[in-house]
C-alpha positions as a printed NumPy array, in Angstrom:
array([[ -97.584,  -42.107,  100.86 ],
       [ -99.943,  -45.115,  102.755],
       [-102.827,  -45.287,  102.127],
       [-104.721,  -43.013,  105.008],
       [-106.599,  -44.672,  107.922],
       [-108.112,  -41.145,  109.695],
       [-108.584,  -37.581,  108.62 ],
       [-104.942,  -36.719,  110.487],
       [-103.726,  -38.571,  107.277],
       [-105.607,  -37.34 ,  104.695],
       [-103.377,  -34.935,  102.528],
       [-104.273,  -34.605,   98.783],
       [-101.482,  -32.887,   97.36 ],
       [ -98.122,  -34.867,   99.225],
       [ -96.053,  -37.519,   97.044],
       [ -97.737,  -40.502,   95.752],
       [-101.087,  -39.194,   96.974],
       [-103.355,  -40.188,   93.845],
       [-102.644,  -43.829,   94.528],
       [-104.753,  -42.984,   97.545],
       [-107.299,  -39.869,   96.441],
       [-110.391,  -42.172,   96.49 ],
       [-110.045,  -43.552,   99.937],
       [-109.078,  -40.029,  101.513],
       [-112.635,  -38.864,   99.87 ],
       [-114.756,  -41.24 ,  101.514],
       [-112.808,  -40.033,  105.127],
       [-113.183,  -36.25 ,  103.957],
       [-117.193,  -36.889,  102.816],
       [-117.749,  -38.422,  106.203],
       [-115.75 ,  -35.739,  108.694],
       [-114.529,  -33.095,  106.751],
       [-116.487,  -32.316,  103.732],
       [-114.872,  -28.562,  104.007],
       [-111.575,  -29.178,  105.064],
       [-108.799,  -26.172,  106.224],
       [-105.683,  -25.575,  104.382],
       [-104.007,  -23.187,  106.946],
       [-102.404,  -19.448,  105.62 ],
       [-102.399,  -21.159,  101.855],
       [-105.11 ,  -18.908,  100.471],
       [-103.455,  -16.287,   97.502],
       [-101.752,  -14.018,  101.043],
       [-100.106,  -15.644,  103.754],
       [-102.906,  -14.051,  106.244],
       [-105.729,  -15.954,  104.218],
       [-107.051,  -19.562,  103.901],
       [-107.872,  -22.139,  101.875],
       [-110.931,  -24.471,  101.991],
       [-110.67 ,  -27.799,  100.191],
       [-115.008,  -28.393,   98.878],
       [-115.964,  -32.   ,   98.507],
       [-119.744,  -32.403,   98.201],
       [-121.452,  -32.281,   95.093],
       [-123.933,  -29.799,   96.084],
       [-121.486,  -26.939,   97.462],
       [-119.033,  -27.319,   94.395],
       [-121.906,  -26.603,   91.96 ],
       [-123.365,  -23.779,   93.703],
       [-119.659,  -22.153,   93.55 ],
       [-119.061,  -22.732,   89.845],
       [-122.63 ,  -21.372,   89.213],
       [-121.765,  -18.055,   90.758],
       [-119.344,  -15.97 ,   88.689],
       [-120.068,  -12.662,   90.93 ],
       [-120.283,  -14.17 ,   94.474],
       [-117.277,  -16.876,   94.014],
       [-115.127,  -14.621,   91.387],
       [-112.532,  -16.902,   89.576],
       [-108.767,  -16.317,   90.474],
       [-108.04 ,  -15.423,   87.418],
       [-110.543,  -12.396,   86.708],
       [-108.555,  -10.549,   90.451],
       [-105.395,  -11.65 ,   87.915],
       [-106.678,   -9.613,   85.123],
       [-108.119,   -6.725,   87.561],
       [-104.504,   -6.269,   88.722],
       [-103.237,   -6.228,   85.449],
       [-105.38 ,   -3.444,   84.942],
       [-104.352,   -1.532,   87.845],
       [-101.018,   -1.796,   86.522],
       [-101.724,    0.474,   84.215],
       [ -99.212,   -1.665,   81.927],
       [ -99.831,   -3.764,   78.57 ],
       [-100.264,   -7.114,   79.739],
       [ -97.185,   -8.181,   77.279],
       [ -94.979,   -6.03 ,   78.809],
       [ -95.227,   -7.504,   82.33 ],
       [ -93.06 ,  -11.27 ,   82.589],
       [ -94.063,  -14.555,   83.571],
       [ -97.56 ,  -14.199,   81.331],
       [ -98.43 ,  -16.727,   79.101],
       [-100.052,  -15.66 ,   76.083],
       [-103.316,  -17.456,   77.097],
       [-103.667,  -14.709,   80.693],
       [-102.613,  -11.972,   77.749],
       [-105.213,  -12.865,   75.566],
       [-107.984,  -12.785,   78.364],
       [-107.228,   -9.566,   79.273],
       [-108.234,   -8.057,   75.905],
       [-110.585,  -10.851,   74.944],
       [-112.635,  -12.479,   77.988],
       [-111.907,  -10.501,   80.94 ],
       [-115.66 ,  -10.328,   82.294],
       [-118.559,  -12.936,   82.588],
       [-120.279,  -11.32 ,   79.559],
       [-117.304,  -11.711,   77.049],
       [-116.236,  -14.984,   78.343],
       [-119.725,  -16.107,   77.617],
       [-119.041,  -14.312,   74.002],
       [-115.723,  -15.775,   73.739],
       [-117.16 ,  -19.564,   73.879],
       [-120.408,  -18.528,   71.527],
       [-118.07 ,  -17.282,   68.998],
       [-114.744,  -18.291,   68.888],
       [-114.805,  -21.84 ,   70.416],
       [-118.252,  -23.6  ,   70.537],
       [-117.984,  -24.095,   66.169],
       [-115.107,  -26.153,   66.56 ],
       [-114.773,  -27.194,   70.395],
       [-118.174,  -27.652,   71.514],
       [-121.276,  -28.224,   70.05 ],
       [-119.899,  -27.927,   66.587],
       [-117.508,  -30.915,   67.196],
       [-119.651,  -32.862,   65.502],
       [-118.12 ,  -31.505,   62.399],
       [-114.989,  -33.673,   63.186],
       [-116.304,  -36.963,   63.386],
       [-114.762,  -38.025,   59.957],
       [-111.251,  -36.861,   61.396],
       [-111.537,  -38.313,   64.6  ],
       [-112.277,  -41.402,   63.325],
       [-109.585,  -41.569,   61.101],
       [-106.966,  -41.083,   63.258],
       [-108.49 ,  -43.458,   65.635],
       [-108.347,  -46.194,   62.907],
       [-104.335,  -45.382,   62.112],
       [-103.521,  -45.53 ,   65.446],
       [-105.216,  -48.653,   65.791],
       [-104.02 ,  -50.298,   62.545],
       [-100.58 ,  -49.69 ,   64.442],
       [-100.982,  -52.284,   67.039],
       [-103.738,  -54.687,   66.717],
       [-101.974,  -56.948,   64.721],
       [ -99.776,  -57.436,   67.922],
       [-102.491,  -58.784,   70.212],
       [-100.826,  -56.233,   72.843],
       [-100.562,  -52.357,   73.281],
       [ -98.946,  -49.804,   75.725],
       [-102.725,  -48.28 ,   76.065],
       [-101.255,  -44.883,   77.139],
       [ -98.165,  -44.522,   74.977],
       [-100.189,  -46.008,   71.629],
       [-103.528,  -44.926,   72.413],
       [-105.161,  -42.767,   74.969],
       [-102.43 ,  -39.925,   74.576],
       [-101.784,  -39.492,   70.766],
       [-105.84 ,  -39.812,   69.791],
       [-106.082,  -36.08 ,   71.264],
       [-102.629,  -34.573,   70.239],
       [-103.512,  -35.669,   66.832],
       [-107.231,  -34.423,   67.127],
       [-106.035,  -31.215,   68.113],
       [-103.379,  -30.626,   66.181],
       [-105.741,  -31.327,   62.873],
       [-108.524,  -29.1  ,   64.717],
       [-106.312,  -26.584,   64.797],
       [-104.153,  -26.935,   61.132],
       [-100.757,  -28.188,   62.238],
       [ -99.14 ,  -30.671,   60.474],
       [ -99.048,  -34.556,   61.941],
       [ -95.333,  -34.255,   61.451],
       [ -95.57 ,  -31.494,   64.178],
       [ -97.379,  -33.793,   66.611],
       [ -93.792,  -34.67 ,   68.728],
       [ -93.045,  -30.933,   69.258],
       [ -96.301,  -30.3  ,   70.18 ],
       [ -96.095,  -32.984,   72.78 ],
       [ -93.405,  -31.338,   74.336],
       [ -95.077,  -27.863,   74.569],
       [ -98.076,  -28.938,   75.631],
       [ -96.364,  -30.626,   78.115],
       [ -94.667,  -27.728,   79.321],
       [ -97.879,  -25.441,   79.5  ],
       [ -99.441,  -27.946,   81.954],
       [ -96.289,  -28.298,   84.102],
       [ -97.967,  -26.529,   87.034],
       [-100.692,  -28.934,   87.09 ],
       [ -98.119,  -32.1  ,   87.066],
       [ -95.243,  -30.823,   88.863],
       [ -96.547,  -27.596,   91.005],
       [ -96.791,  -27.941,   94.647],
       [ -99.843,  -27.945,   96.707],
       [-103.428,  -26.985,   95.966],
       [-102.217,  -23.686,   94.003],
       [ -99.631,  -25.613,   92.031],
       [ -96.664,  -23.607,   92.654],
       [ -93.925,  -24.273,   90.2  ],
       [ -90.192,  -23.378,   92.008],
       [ -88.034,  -20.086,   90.281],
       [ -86.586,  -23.042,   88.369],
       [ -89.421,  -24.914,   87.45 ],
       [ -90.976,  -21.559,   86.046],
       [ -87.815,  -20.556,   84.044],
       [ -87.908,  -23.816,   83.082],
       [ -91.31 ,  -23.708,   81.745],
       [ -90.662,  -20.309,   79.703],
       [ -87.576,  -21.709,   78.083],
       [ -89.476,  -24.697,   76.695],
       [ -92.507,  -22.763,   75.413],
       [ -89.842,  -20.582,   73.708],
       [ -90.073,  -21.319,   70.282],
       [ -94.003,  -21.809,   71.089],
       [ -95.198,  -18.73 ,   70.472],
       [ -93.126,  -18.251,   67.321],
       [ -94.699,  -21.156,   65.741],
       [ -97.818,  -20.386,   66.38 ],
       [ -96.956,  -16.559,   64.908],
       [ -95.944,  -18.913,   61.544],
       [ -99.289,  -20.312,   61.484],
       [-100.994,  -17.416,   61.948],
       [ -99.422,  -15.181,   59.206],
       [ -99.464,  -18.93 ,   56.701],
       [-103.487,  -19.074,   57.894],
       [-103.801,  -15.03 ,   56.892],
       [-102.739,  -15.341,   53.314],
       [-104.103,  -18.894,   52.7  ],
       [-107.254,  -19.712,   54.89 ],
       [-107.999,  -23.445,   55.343],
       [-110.581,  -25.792,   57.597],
       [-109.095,  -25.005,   60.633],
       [-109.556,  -23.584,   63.952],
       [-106.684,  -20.873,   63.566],
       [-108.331,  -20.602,   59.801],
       [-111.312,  -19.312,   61.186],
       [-109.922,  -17.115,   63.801],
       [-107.656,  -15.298,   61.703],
       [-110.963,  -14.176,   59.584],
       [-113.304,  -14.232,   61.94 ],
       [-115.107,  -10.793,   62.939],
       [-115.448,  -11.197,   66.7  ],
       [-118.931,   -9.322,   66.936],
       [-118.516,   -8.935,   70.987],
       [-115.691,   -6.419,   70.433],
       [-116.944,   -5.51 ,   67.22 ],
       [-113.289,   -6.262,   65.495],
       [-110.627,   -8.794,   64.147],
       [-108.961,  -10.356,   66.494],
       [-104.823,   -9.818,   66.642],
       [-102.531,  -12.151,   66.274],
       [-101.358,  -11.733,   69.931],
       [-105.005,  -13.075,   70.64 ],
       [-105.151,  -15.891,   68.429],
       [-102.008,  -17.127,   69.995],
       [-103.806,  -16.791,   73.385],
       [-106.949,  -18.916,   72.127],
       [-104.35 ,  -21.588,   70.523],
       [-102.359,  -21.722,   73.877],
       [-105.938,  -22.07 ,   75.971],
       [-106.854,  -25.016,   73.675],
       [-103.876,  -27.13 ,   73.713],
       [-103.985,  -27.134,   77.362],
       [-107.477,  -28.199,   77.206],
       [-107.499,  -30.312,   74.196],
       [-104.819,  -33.042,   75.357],
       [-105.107,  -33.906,   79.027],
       [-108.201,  -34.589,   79.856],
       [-109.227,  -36.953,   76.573],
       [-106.38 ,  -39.206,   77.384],
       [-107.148,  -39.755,   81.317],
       [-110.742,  -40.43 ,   80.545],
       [-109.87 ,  -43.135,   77.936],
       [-107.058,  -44.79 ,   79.701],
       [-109.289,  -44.845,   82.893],
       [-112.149,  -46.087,   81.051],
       [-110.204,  -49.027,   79.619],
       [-109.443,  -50.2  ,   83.057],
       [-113.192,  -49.706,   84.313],
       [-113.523,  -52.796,   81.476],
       [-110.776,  -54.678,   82.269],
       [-111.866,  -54.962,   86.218],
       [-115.442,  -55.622,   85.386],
       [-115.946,  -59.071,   83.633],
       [-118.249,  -58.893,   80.599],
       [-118.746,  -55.322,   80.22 ],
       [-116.862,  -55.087,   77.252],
       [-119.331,  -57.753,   75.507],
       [-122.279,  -56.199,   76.946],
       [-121.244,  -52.421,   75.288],
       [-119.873,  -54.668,   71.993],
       [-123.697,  -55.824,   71.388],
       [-125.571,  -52.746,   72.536],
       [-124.252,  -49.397,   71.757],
       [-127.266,  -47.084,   73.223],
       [-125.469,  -48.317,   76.494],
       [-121.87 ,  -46.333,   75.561],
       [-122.849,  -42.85 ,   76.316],
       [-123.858,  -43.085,   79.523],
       [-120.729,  -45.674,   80.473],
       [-118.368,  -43.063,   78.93 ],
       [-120.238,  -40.207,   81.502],
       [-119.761,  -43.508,   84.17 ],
       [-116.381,  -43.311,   83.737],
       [-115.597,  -39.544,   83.824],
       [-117.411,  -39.086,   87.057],
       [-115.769,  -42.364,   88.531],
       [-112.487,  -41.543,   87.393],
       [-112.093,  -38.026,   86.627],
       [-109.397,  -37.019,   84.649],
       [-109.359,  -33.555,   86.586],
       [-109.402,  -34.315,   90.082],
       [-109.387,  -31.283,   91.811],
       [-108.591,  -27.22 ,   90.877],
       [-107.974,  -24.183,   92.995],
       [-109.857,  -21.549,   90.713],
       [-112.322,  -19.485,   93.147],
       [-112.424,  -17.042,   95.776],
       [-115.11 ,  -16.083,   98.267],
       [-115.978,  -12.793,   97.549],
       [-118.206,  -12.51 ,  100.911],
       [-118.11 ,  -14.331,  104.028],
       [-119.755,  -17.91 ,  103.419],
       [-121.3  ,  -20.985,  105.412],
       [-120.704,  -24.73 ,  103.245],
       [-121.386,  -27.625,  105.614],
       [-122.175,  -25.577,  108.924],
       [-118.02 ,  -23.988,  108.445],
       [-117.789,  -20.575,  108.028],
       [-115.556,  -19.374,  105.681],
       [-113.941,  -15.247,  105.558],
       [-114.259,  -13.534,  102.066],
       [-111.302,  -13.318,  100.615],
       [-110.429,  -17.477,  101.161],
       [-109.231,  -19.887,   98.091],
       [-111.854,  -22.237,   97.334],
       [-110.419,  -25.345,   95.833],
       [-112.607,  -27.448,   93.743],
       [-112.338,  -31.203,   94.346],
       [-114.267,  -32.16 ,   91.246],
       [-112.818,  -36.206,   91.818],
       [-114.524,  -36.367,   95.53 ],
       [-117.895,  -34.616,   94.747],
       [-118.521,  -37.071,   91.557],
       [-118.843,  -40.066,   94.368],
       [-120.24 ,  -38.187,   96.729],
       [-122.658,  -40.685,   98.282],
       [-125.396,  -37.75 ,   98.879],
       [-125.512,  -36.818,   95.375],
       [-125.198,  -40.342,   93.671],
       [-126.822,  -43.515,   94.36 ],
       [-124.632,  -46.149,   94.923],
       [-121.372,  -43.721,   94.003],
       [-118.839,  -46.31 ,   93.741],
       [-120.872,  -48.252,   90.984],
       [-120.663,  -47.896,   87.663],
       [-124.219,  -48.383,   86.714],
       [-125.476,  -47.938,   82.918],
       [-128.885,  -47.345,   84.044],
       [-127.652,  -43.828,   85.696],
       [-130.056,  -41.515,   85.706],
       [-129.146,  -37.925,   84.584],
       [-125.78 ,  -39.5  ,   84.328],
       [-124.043,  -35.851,   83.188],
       [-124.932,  -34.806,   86.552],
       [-120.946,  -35.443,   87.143],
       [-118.712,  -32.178,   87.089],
       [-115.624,  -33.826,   85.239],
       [-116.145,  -30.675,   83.176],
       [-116.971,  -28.328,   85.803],
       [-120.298,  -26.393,   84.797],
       [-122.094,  -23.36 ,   84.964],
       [-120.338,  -20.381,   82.49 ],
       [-117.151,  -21.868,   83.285],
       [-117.711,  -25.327,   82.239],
       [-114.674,  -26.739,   79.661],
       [-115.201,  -25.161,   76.17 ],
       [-113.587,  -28.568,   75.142],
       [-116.057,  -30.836,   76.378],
       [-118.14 ,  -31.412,   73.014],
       [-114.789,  -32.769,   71.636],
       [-113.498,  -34.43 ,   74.254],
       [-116.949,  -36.804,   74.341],
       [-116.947,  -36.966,   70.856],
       [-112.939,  -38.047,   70.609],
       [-114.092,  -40.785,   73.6  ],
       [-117.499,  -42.082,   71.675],
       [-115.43 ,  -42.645,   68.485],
       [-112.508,  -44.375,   70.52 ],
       [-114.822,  -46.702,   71.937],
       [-116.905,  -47.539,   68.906],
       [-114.113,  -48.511,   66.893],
       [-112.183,  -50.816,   69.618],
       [-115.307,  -51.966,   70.246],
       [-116.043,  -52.959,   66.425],
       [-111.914,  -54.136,   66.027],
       [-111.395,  -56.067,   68.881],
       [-113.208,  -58.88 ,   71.154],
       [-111.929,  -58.379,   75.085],
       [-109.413,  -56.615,   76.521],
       [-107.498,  -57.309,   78.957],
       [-104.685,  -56.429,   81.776],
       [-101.301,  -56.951,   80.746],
       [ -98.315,  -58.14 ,   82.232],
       [ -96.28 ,  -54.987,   83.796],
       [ -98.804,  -53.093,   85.453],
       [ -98.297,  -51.118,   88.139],
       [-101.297,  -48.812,   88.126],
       [ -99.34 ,  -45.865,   89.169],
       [-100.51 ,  -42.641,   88.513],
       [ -98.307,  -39.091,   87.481],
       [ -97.696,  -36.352,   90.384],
       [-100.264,  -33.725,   90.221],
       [-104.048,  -33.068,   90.331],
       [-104.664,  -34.983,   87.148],
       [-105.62 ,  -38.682,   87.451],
       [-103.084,  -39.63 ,   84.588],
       [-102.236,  -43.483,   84.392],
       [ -98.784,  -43.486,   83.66 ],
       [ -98.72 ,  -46.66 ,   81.181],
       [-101.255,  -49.451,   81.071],
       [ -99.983,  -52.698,   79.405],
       [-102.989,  -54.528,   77.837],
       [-103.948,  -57.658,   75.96 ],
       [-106.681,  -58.233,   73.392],
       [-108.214,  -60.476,   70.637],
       [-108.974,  -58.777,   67.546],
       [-112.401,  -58.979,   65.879]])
């Protein structure tokens, strides 16, 4: 896809589109900032409305009721199916879990309180020994080369190793979990258009590799019941989930498992390879973070909302007939969410293109979404990218591009660099 010259071009979901996501923004924030997707809403006879601007995409995700997530109508028409949720096919044991566990605003919000915030959000903190450790093997595996595959040695095993410890699987287990976790985001790399639609084959595809998925986790569960550890699936096997007033099944804790691995890898390795190239392409930055490390949190919050690792999801409806931007939109339309275009939106930034360490308010950004919604991960995911940073920052002094690049990214809505080659001179 070239790069587009007019909104007639502009299409954010074609082949080889992310090479160009950041110029079709500045063409969408300046003539479309709610731009038509004709008959692709969830029926034929509906629409869908791609949101740009900062201020319209954080009044949606603040609004549970009014802009109702797609997949709370998912569970209601479970319900109305009068069926167990496991007995219908083609749902994944994280849509099964919601059904019983978060299915309204009030138990999602219990969900996070209870089940994921100790681990996943604002009790990540509790990891910082672990996290750190792993970032120092994977490190001792390279630097004595003076050159690294960023993505491949990096960016992507720092969070399949987090997770996988967060959650008490073996390290050994980190290469099958690769491929499973790669499989449960399939519809986000390989679906087409703004709903990522996997094909009949595709899905079956999917299913086959998260076969033995479930079972494993099942394993866990029943090795976790009899001998409790520090873990994540630890605690949820003996956890009483006061919101329900209960234990929670095994069924569930599969569910919660599932939901976390497809949070807990993606996202942690975009923002770090992404970040790495903000460096590279700005000389002296990495010096200037080397000798002052108050200036790292807010150039890791830079870097999310300059380059973020979601770009863009299709996870609301209108409930009522809406206005965004002077367009009217019908209730019933599919609001898509394009997270990457309303973190440089030029009314809601100064300067949006800059990365500026003096940033005011600099989580403003909506890398993680917000409102009740907002990524259960994100605690961890800042945490995993603070430690990352501190300790190349202490183990190495410069980085820089190496030969091979070609700065192209995976298909998708995630801004994934598929390999960066880099250079560096060890401390």
């Amino acid at each position: 896809m070239d790069c587009p010259a007019s909104l007639d071009d502009v299409d954010l979901f074609g082949t080889g589109a992310a090479e160009h996501w950041y110029e079709a923004y500045d063409i969408l924030h300046a003539q479309a900032p709610v731009f038509r997707i004709a008959g692709q809403g969830l029926t034929p006879d509906k629409d869908a409305y791609i949101l740009t601007k900062h201020e319209d995409i954080s009044r949606v995700v603040k609004d549970w009721d009014r802009f109702p997530p797609t997949l709370s109508l998912l569970v209601k028409q479970i319900e109305a199916e009068g069926k167990l949720p496991q007995e219908m096919p083609d749902l994944d044991a994280m849509i099964i879990s919601i059904c019983s566990l978060r299915p309204t605003p009030e138990l999602w919000r219990a969900h996070r309180q209870e089940l994921t915030d100790p681990w996943v959000g604002p009790g990540a903190s509790r990891h910082e020994a672990m996290i750190t450790g792993h970032v120092d093997h994977l490190i001792d595996q390279w630097i004595g080369d003076k050159r690294v595959d960023f993505v491949k040695q990096f960016a992507r095993p720092l969070p399949q190793r987090t997770m996988a410890s967060v959650l008490g699987f073996p390290l050994e287990d980190v290469a099958q979990l690769e491929i499973w976790g790669n499989a449960q985001v399939m519809s986000y790399v390989h679906g087409c258009g703004h709903n990522n639609k996997l094909t009949e084959e595709q899905t079956k595809e999917k299913f086959r590799l998260l076969d033995g998925f479930s079972d494993y986790v099942r394993e866990k569960v029943k090795e976790k019941r009899a001998d409790p550890q520090d873990d994540m699936i630890s605690f949820l096997t003996q956890v009483h989930y006061q919101a329900l007033d209960r234990k929670l099944t095994d069924e569930e804790i599969n569910g919660v498992v599932y939901a976390m691995v497809i949070g807990g890898l993606e996202t942690t390795q975009y923002a770090i390879a992404e970040q790495a190239q903000l460096i590279c392409e700005r000389s002296g930055l990495f010096q200037k973070l080397k000798a002052d490390r108050s200036l790292l949190r807010t150039f890791i919050e830079e870097g999310m909302r300059l380059r973020s690792p979601t770009q863009g999801l299709s996870t609301r409806i209108t409930s009522k007939d809406e206005v965004f931007q002077g367009v009217n939109i019908p209730a019933g339309s599919s609001l898509h969410l394009r997270y990457g275009a309303a973190n440089v939106d030029p009314d809601a930034f100064e300067e949006p293109k800059a990365l500026k360490l003096d940033r005011k308010a600099a989580t403003r950004h909506l890398a993680f979404s917000a409102g009740p919604r907002v990524c259960p991960g994100a605690g961890l995911s800042r945490l995993e990218q603070t430690i990352a940073w501190n300790r190349l920052l202490d183990l190495l002094d410069d980085i820089q591009y190496g030969e091979g690049n070609d700065f192209l990214h995976q298909p998708g809505i995630m801004l994934g660099t598929n390999k960066l080659n880099l250079t560096f001179t060890p401390a």
